[in-house]
Short mmCIF file of N, CA, C and O in Angstrom, two decimals:
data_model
loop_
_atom_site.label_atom_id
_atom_site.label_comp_id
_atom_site.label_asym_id
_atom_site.label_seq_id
_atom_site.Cartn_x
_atom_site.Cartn_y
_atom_site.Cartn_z
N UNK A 1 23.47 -3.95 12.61
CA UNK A 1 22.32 -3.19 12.21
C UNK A 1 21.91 -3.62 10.80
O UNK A 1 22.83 -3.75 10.00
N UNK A 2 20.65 -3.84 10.39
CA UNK A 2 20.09 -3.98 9.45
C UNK A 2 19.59 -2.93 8.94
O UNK A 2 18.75 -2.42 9.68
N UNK A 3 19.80 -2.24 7.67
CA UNK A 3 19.31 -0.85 7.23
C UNK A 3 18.61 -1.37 5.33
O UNK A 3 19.13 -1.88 4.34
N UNK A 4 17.36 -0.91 5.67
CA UNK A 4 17.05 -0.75 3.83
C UNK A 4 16.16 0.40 3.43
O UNK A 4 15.32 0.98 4.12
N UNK A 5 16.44 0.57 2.41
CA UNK A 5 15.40 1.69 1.63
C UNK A 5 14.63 1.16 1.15
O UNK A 5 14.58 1.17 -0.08
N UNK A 6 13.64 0.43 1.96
CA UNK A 6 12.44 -0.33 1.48
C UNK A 6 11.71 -0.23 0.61
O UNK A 6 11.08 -1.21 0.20
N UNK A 7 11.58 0.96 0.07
CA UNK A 7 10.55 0.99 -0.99
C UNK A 7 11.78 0.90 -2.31
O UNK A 7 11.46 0.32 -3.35
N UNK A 8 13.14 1.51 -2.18
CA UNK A 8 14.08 0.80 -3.31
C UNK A 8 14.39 -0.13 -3.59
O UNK A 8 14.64 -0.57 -4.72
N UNK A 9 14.46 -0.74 -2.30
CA UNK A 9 14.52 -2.63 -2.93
C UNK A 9 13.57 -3.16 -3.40
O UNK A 9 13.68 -3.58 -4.55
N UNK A 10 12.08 -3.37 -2.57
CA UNK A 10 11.45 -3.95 -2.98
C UNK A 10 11.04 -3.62 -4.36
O UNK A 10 10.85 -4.55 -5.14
N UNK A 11 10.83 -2.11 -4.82
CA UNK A 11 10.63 -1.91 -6.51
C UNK A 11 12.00 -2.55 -7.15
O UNK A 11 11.95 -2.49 -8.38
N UNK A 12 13.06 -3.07 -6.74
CA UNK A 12 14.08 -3.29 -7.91
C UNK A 12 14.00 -5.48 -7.71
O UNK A 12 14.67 -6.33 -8.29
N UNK A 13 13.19 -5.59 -6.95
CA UNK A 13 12.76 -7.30 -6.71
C UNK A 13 11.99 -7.79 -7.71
O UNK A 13 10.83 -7.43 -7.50
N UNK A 14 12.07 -8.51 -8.78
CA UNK A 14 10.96 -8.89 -9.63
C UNK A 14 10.05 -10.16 -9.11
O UNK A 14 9.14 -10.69 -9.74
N UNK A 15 10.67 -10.60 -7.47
CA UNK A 15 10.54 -12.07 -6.76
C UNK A 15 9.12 -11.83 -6.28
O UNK A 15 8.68 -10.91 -5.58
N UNK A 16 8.50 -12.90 -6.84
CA UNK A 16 6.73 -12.93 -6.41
C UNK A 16 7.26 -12.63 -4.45
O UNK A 16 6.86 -11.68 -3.77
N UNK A 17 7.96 -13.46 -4.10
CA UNK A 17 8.46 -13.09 -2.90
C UNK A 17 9.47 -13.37 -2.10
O UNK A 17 9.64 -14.58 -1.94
N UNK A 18 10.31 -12.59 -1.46
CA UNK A 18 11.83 -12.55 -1.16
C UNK A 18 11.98 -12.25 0.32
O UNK A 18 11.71 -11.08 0.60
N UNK A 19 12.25 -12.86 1.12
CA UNK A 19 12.50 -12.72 2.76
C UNK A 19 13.55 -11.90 2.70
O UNK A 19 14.62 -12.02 2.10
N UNK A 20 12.99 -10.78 3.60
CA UNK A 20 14.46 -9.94 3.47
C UNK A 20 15.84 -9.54 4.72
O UNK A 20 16.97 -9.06 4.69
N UNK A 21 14.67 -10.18 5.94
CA UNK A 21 15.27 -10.23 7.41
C UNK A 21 14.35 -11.27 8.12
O UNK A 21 13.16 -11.01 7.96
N UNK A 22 14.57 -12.21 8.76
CA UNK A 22 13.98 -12.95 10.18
C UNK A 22 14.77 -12.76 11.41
O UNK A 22 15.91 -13.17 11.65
N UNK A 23 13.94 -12.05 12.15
CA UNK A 23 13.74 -12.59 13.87
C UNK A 23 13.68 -13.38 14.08
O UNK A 23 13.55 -14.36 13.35
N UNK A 24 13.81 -13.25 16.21
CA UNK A 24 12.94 -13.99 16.45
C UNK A 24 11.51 -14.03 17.00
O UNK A 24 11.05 -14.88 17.76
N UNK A 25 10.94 -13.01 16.52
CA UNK A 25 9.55 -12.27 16.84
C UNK A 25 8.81 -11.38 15.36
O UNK A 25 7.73 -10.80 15.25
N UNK A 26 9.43 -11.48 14.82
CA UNK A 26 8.87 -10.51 13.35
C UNK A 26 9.85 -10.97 11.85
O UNK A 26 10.96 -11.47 11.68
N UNK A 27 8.90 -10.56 11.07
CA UNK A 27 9.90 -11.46 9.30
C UNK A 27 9.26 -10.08 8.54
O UNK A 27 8.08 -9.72 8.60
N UNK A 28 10.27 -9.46 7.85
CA UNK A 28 10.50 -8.75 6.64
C UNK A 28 10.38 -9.15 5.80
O UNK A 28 11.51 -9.51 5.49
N UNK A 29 9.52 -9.51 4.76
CA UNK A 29 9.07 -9.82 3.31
C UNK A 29 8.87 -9.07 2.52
O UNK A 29 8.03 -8.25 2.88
N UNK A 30 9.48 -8.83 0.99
CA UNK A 30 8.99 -7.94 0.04
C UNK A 30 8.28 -8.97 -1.04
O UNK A 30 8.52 -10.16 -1.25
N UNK A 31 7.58 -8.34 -1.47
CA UNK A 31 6.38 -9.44 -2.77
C UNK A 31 6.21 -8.09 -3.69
O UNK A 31 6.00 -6.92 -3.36
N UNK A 32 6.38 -8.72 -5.05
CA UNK A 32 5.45 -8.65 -6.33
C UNK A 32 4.69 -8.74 -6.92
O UNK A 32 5.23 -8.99 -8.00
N UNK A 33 3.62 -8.72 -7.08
CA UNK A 33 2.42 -9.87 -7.90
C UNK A 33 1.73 -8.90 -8.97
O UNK A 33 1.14 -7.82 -9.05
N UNK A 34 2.21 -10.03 -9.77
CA UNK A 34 1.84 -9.22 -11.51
C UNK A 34 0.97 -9.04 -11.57
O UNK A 34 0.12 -9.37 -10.74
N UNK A 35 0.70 -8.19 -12.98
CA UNK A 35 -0.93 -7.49 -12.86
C UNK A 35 -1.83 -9.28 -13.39
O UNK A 35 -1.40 -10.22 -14.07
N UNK A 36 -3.47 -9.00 -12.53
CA UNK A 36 -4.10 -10.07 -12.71
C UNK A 36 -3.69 -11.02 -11.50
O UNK A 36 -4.57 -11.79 -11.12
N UNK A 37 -2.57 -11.06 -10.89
CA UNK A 37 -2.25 -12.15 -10.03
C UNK A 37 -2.88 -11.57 -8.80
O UNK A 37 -3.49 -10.51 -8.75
N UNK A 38 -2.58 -12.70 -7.47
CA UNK A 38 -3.07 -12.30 -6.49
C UNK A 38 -1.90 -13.43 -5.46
O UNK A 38 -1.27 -14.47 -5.68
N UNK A 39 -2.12 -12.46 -4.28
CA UNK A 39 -1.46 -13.59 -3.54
C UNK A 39 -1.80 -14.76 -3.21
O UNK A 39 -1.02 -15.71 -3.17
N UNK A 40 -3.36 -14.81 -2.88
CA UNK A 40 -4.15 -16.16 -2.37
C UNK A 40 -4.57 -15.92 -1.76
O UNK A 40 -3.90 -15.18 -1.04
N UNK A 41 -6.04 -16.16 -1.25
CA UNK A 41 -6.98 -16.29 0.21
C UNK A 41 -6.07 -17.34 1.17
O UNK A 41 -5.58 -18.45 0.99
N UNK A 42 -6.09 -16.36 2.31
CA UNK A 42 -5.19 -17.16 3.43
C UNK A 42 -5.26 -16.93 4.73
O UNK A 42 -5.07 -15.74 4.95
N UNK A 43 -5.48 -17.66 5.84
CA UNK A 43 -5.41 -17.26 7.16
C UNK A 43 -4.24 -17.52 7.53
O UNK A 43 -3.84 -18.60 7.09
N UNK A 44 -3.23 -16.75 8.44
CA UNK A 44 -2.35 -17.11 9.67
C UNK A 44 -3.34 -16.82 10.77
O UNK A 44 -3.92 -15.80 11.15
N UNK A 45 -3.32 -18.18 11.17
CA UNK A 45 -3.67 -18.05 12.40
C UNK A 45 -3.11 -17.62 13.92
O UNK A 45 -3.77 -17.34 14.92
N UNK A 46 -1.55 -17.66 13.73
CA UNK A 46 -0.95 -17.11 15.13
C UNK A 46 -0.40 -16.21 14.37
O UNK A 46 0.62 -15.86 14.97
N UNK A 47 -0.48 -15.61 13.33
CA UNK A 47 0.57 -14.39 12.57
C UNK A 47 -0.53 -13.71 12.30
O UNK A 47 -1.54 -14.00 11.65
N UNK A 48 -0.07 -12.40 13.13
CA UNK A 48 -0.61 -11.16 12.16
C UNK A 48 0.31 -10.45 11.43
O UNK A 48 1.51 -10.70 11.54
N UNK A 49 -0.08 -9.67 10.76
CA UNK A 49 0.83 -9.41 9.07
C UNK A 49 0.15 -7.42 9.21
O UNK A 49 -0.72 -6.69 9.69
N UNK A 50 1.25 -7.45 8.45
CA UNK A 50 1.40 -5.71 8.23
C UNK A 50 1.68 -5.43 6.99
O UNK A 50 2.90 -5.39 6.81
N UNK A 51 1.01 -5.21 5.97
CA UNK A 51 1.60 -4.78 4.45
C UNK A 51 1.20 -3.56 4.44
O UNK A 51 0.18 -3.04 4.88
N UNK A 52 2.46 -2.95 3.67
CA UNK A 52 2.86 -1.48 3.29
C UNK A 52 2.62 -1.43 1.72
O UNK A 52 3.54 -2.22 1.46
N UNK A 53 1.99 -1.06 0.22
CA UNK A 53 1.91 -0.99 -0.50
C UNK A 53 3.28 0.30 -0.91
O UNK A 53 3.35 1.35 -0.28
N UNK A 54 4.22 -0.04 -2.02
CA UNK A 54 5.11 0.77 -2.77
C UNK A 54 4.32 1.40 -3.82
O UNK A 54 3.62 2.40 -3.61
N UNK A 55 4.40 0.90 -4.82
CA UNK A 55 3.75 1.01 -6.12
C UNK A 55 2.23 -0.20 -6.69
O UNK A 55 2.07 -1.35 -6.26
N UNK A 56 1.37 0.49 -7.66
CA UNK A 56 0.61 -0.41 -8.42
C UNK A 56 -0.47 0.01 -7.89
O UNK A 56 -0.52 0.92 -7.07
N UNK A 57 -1.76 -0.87 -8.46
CA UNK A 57 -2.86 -0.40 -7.53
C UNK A 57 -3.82 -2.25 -7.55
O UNK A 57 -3.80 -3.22 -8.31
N UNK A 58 -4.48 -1.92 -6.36
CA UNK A 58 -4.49 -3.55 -5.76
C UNK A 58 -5.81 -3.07 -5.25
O UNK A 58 -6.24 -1.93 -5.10
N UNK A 59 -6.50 -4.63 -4.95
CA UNK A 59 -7.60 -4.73 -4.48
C UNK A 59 -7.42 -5.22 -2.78
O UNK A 59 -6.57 -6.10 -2.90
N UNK A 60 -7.66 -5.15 -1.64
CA UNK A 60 -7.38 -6.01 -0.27
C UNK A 60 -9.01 -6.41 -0.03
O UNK A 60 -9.94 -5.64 0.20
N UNK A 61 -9.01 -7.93 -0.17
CA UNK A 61 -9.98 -8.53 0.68
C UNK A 61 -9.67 -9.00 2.28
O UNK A 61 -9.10 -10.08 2.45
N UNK A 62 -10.00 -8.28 3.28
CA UNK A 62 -10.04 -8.69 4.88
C UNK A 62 -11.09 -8.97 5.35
O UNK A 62 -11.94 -8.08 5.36
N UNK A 63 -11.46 -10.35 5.95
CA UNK A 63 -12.55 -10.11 6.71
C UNK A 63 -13.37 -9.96 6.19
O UNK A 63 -14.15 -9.21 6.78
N UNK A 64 -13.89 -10.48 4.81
CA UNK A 64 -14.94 -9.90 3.93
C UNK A 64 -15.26 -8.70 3.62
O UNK A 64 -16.39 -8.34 3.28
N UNK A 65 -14.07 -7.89 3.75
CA UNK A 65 -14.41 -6.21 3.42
C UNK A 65 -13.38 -5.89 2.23
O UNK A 65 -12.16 -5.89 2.35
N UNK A 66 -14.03 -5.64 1.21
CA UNK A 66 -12.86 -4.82 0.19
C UNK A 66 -12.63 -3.64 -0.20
O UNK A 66 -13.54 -2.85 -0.44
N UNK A 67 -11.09 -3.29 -0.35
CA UNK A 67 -10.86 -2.18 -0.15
C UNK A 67 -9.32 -1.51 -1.40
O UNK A 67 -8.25 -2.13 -1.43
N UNK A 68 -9.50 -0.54 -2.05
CA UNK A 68 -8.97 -0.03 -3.00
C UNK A 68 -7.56 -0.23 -2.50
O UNK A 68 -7.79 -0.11 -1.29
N UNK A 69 -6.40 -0.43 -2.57
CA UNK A 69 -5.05 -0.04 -2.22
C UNK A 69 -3.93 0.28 -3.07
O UNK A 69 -3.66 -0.35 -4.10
N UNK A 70 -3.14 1.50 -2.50
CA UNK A 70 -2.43 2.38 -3.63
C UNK A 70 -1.33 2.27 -3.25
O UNK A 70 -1.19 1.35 -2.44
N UNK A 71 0.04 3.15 -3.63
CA UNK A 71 0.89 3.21 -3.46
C UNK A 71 1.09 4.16 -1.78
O UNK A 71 0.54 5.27 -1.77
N UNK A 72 1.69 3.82 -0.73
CA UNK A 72 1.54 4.62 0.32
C UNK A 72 0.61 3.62 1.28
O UNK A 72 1.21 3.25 2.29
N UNK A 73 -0.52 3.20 1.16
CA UNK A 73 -1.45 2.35 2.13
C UNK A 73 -0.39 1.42 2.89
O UNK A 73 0.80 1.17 2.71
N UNK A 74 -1.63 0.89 4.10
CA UNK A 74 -0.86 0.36 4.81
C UNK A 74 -2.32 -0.22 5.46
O UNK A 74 -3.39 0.23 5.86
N UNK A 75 -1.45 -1.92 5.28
CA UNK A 75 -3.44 -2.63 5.85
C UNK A 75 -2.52 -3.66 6.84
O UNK A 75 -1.39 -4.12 6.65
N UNK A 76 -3.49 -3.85 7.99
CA UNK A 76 -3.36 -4.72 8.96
C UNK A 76 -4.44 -5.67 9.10
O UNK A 76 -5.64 -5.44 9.25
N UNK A 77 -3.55 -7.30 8.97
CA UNK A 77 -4.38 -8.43 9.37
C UNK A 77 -4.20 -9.19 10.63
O UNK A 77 -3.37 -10.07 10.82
N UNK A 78 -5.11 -8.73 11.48
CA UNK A 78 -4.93 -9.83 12.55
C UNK A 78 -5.03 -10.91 12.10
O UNK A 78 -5.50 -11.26 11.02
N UNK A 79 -4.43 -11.69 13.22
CA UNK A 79 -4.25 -13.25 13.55
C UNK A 79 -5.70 -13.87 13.37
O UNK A 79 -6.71 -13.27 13.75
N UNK A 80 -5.73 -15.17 12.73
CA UNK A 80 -7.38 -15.83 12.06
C UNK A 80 -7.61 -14.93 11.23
O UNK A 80 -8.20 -15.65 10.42
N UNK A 81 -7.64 -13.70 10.67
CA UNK A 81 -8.27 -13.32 9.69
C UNK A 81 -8.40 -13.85 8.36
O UNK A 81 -7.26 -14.25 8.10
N UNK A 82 -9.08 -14.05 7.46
CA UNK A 82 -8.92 -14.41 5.96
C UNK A 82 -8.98 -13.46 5.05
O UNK A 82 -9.95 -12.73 4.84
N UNK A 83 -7.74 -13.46 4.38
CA UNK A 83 -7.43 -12.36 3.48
C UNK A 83 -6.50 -12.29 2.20
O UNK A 83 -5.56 -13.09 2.28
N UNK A 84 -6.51 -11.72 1.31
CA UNK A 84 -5.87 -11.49 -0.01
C UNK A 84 -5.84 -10.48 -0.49
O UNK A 84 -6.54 -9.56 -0.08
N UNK A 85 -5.09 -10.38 -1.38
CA UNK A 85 -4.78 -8.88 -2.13
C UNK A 85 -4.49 -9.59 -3.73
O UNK A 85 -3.79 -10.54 -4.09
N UNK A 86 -5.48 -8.53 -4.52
CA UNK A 86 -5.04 -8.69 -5.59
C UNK A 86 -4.51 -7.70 -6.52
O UNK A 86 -5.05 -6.61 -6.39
N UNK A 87 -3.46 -7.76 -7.57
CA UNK A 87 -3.18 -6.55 -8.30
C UNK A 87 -4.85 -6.36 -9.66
O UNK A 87 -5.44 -7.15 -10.39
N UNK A 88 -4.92 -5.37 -9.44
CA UNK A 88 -6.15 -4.98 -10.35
C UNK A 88 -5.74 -4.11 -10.97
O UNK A 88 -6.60 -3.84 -11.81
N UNK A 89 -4.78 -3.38 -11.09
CA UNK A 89 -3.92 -2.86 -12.47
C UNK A 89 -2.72 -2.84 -13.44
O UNK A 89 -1.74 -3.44 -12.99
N UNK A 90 -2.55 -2.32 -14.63
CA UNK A 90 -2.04 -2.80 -15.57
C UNK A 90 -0.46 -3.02 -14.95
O UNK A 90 0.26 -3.68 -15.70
N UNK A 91 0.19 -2.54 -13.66
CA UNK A 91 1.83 -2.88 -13.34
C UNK A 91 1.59 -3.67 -12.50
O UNK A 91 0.53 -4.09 -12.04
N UNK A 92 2.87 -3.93 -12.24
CA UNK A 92 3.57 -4.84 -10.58
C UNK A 92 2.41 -4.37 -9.57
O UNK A 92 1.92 -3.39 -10.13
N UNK A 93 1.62 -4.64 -8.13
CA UNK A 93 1.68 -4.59 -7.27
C UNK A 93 2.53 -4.56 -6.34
O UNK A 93 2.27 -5.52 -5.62
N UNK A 94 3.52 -3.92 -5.86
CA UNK A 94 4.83 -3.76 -4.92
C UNK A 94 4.59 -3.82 -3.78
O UNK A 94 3.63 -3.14 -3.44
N UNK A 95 5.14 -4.44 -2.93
CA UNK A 95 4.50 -3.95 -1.38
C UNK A 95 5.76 -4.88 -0.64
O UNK A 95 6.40 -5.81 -1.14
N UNK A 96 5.86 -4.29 0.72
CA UNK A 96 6.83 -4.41 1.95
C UNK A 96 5.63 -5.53 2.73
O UNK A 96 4.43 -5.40 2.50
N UNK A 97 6.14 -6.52 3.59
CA UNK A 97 5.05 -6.74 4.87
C UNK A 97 5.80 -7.59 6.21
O UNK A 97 6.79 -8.31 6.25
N UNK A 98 5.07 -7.25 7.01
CA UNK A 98 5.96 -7.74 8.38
C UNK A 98 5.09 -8.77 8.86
O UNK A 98 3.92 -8.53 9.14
N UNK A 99 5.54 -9.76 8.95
CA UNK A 99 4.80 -11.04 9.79
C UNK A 99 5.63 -10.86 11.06
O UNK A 99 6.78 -10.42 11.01
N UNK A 100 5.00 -11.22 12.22
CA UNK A 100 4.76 -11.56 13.48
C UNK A 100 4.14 -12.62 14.17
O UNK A 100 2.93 -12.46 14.31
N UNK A 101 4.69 -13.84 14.72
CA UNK A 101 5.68 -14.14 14.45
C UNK A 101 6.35 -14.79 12.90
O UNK A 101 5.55 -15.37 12.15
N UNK A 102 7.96 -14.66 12.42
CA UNK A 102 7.95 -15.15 11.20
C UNK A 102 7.19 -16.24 10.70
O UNK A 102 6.69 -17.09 11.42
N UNK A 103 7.08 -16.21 9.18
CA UNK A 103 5.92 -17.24 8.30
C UNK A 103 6.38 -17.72 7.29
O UNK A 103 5.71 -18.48 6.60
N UNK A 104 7.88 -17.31 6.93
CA UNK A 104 8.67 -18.17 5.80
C UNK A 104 10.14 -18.58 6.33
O UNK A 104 10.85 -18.34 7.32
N UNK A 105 10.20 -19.18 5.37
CA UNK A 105 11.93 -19.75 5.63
C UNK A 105 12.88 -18.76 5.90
O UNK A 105 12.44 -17.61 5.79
N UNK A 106 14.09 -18.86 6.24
CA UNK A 106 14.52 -17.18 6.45
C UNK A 106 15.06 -17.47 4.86
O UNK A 106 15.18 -18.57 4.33
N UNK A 107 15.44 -15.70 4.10
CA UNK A 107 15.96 -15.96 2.93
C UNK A 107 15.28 -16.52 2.24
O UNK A 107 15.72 -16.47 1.10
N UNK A 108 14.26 -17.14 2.32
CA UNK A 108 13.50 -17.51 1.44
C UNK A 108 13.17 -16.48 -0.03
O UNK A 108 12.87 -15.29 0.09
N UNK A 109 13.27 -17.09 -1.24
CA UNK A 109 12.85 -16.29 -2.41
C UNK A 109 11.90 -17.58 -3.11
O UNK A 109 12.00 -18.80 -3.17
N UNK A 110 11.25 -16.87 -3.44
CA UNK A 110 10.11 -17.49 -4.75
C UNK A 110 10.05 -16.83 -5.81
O UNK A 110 9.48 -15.79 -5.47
N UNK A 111 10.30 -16.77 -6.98
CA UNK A 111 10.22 -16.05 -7.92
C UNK A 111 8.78 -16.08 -8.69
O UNK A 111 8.54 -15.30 -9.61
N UNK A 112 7.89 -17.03 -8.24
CA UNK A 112 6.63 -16.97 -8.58
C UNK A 112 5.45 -17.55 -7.73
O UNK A 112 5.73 -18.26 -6.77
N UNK A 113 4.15 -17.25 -8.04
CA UNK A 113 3.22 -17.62 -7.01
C UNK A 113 3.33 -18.91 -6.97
O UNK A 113 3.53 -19.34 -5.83
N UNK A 114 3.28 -19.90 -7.99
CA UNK A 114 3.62 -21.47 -8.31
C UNK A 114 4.34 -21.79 -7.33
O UNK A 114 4.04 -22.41 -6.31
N UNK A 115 5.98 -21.06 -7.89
CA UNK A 115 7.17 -21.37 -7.35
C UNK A 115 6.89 -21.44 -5.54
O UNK A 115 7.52 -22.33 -4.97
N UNK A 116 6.19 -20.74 -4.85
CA UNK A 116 5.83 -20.40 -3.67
C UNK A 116 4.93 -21.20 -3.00
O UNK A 116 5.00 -21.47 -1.81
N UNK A 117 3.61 -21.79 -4.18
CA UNK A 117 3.16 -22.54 -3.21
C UNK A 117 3.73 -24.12 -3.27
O UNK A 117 3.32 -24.94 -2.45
N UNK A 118 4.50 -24.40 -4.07
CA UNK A 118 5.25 -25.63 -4.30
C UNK A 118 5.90 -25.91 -2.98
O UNK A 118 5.99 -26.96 -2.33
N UNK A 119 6.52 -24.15 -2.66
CA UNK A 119 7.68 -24.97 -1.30
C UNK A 119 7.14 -25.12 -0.55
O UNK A 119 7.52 -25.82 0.39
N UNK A 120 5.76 -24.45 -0.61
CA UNK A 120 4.70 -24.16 0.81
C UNK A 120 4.62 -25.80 1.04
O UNK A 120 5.22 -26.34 1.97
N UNK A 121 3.65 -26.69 -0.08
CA UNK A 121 3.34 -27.76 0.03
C UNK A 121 4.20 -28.71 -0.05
O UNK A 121 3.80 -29.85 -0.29
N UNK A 122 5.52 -28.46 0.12
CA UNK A 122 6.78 -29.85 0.09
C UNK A 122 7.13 -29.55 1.64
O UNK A 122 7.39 -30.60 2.23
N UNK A 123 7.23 -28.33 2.50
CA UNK A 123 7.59 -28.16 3.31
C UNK A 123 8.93 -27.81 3.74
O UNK A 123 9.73 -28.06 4.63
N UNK A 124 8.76 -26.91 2.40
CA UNK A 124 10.48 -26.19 2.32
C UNK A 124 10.43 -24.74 2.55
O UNK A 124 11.34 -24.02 2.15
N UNK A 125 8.93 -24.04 3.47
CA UNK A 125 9.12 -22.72 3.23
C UNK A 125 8.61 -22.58 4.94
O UNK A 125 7.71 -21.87 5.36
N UNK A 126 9.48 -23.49 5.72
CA UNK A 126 8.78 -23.37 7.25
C UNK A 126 9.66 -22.43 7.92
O UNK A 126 10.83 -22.26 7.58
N UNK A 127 8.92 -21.63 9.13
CA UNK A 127 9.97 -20.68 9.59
C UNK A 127 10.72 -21.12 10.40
O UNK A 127 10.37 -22.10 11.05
N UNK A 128 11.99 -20.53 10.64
CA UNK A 128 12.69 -20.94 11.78
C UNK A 128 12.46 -21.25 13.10
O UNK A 128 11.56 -20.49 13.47
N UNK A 129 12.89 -22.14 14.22
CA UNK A 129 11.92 -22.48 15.04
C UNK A 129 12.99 -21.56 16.09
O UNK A 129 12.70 -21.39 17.27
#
């Protein structure tokens, strides 16, 4: 059994982003993104994604629609969608999210957005097959 107090870990993670469980049908990710940062405009195209916001307060672009997000929210991106989140206030942005099927390495950590898209583009952050 896998057990976490999700919203305790992910607030005690300073990791832009940290894999915290992979399947073989769904991936547990917790992310950070400092104030001003953002994750990136991005489609999965066979992954849809589930983020849970902890703490901070954030902007979500989906689909060309933007939308305030707080501590407690909870936004869903289907599969092809194009989307980002940015932190738009002065703390951390915190948030939990579930990809379906997984979208990072398992265990994977990045400690920064850089750090993250580096492995993206060497091809060190592929999911398990």
């Amino acid at each position: 059994m896998e057990h976490f107090t999700i919203a305790t870990v992910a607030e005690k993670s300073p990791d832009f982003r940290r894999v915290l469980w992979t399947g073989k049908h769904t991936q547990l990710v917790i992310m950070t993104i400092p104030p001003g940062g953002e994750i990136g405009e991005e489609v999965h195209e066979d992954i849809d994604q589930i983020l849970t916001f902890v703490s901070g307060t954030g902007e979500a672009r989906v689909a060309g629609e933007k939308r305030e997000v707080v501590q407690g929210d909870l936004v869903v991106v289907p599969a092809g969608t194009k989307h980002n989140f940015v932190n738009t206030g002065p703390n951390p942005l915190v948030l939990y999210t579930v990809y379906g099927p997984p979208e990072h390495a398992d265990q994977a950590v990045h400690r920064t957005k850089q750090e993250a898209d580096a492995a993206e583009a060497a091809g060190r952050d592929e999911p398990p097959n």
